[in-house]
Amino acid sequence: MRQRAEEARAGAVKAHLAELDRLRKYLISRKKTGEPACELVSAIDGYVEKLTGKPFGTTRTIS
């Protein structure tokens, strides 16, 4: 039962990370149209790093 719950959580986290990645890419692409998103992308990167313990992306791509 515990293993099942852990697997479900891992699946949910994986889906969540994929959605954050899509949002991050969208925000970066909007930068090209003149809409700033540096702070939000940085917040996403920080949140993902906090969840995974690994750096995620780089905000330098939109500076």
Coordinates of N, CA and C in Angstrom, one line a residue:
M1 N 0.8 -1.2 0.0 CA 0.0 0.0 0.0 C 0.9 1.3 0.0
R2 N 1.9 1.2 0.8 CA 2.8 2.4 0.9 C 3.5 2.6 -0.4
Q3 N 4.0 1.5 -1.0 CA 4.7 1.6 -2.3 C 3.8 2.2 -3.4
R4 N 2.5 1.8 -3.3 CA 1.5 2.3 -4.3 C 1.3 3.8 -4.1
A5 N 1.3 4.2 -2.9 CA 1.1 5.7 -2.6 C 2.4 6.4 -3.1
E6 N 3.5 5.9 -2.9 CA 4.8 6.5 -3.4 C 4.8 6.6 -4.9
E7 N 4.4 5.5 -5.5 CA 4.4 5.5 -7.0 C 3.4 6.5 -7.5
A8 N 2.2 6.7 -6.9 CA 1.2 7.6 -7.3 C 1.8 9.1 -7.1
R9 N 2.5 9.3 -6.0 CA 3.1 10.6 -5.8 C 4.1 10.9 -6.8
A10 N 5.0 9.9 -7.1 CA 6.0 10.1 -8.1 C 5.4 10.5 -9.5
G11 N 4.3 9.8 -9.8 CA 3.7 10.1 -11.1 C 3.1 11.5 -11.1
A12 N 2.5 11.9 -10.0 CA 1.9 13.2 -9.9 C 3.0 14.3 -10.0
V13 N 4.1 14.1 -9.3 CA 5.3 15.0 -9.3 C 5.8 15.1 -10.8
K14 N 5.9 14.0 -11.4 CA 6.4 14.0 -12.8 C 5.5 14.8 -13.7
A15 N 4.2 14.6 -13.6 CA 3.2 15.4 -14.4 C 3.3 16.9 -14.1
H16 N 3.5 17.2 -12.8 CA 3.6 18.6 -12.3 C 4.8 19.2 -12.9
L17 N 5.9 18.5 -12.9 CA 7.2 19.0 -13.5 C 7.1 19.2 -15.0
A18 N 6.4 18.4 -15.7 CA 6.2 18.5 -17.1 C 5.3 19.8 -17.4
E19 N 4.3 20.0 -16.6 CA 3.5 21.2 -16.8 C 4.3 22.5 -16.5
L20 N 5.1 22.4 -15.5 CA 5.9 23.6 -15.2 C 6.9 23.9 -16.3
D21 N 7.4 22.8 -16.9 CA 8.3 23.0 -18.1 C 7.6 23.6 -19.2
R22 N 6.4 23.2 -19.5 CA 5.6 23.8 -20.6 C 5.3 25.3 -20.3
L23 N 5.0 25.6 -19.1 CA 4.7 27.0 -18.7 C 6.0 27.8 -18.9
R24 N 7.1 27.3 -18.4 CA 8.4 28.0 -18.5 C 8.7 28.3 -20.0
K25 N 8.6 27.3 -20.8 CA 8.9 27.5 -22.3 C 7.9 28.5 -22.9
Y26 N 6.7 28.5 -22.5 CA 5.7 29.5 -23.0 C 6.1 30.9 -22.6
L27 N 6.5 31.0 -21.3 CA 6.9 32.4 -20.8 C 8.1 32.9 -21.5
I28 N 9.1 32.0 -21.8 CA 10.3 32.4 -22.5 C 9.9 32.8 -23.9
S29 N 9.0 32.0 -24.6 CA 8.7 32.4 -25.9 C 7.9 33.7 -26.0
R30 N 7.2 34.1 -24.9 CA 6.5 35.3 -24.9 C 7.5 36.5 -24.7
K31 N 8.6 36.2 -24.2 CA 9.7 37.3 -24.0 C 10.0 37.8 -25.4
K32 N 10.0 37.0 -26.4 CA 10.3 37.4 -27.7 C 9.3 38.4 -28.2
T33 N 8.1 38.4 -27.7 CA 7.0 39.4 -28.1 C 7.0 40.6 -27.2
G34 N 8.0 40.7 -26.3 CA 8.1 41.9 -25.5 C 7.4 41.8 -24.1
E35 N 6.9 40.7 -23.7 CA 6.3 40.6 -22.4 C 7.3 40.0 -21.4
P36 N 7.7 40.7 -20.4 CA 8.8 40.2 -19.5 C 8.2 39.1 -18.6
A37 N 9.0 38.1 -18.3 CA 8.6 37.0 -17.5 C 9.8 36.5 -16.6
C38 N 10.8 37.3 -16.5 CA 12.0 36.9 -15.8 C 11.7 36.4 -14.4
E39 N 11.0 37.2 -13.6 CA 10.7 36.8 -12.2 C 9.9 35.5 -12.1
L40 N 8.9 35.3 -13.0 CA 8.1 34.1 -12.9 C 8.9 32.9 -13.3
V41 N 9.7 33.0 -14.4 CA 10.6 31.9 -14.8 C 11.6 31.6 -13.7
S42 N 12.1 32.6 -13.1 CA 13.1 32.3 -12.0 C 12.4 31.6 -10.8
A43 N 11.1 32.0 -10.5 CA 10.4 31.4 -9.4 C 10.1 29.9 -9.8
I44 N 9.7 29.6 -11.0 CA 9.5 28.2 -11.5 C 10.8 27.4 -11.3
D45 N 11.9 28.0 -11.8 CA 13.2 27.3 -11.6 C 13.5 27.0 -10.2
G46 N 13.3 28.0 -9.3 CA 13.6 27.8 -7.9 C 12.7 26.7 -7.3
Y47 N 11.4 26.7 -7.6 CA 10.4 25.7 -7.1 C 10.8 24.3 -7.5
V48 N 11.2 24.2 -8.8 CA 11.5 22.9 -9.3 C 12.8 22.4 -8.6
E49 N 13.8 23.3 -8.4 CA 15.0 22.9 -7.8 C 14.7 22.5 -6.3
K50 N 13.8 23.1 -5.7 CA 13.4 22.8 -4.3 C 12.7 21.4 -4.3
L51 N 11.9 21.1 -5.3 CA 11.2 19.8 -5.4 C 12.2 18.7 -5.7
T52 N 13.1 18.9 -6.6 CA 14.0 17.8 -7.1 C 15.4 17.8 -6.5
G53 N 15.8 18.9 -5.9 CA 17.2 19.1 -5.4 C 18.2 19.3 -6.6
K54 N 17.7 19.5 -7.8 CA 18.5 19.7 -8.9 C 18.2 21.0 -9.6
P55 N 19.1 21.7 -10.1 CA 18.8 23.0 -10.9 C 18.0 22.7 -12.1
F56 N 17.1 23.6 -12.4 CA 16.2 23.4 -13.5 C 16.3 24.6 -14.4
G57 N 16.6 24.4 -15.7 CA 16.6 25.5 -16.6 C 17.7 26.5 -16.3
T58 N 17.6 27.6 -16.9 CA 18.4 28.7 -16.6 C 17.7 30.0 -17.0
T59 N 17.6 30.9 -16.1 CA 16.9 32.2 -16.4 C 17.7 33.1 -17.3
R60 N 19.0 32.7 -17.6 CA 19.8 33.5 -18.5 C 19.3 33.5 -19.9
T61 N 18.5 32.5 -20.2 CA 17.9 32.4 -21.6 C 17.0 33.5 -21.9
I62 N 16.4 34.2 -20.9 CA 15.5 35.3 -21.1 C 15.9 36.6 -20.7
S63 N 17.2 36.8 -20.2 CA 17.6 38.1 -19.8 C 17.9 39.0 -21.0

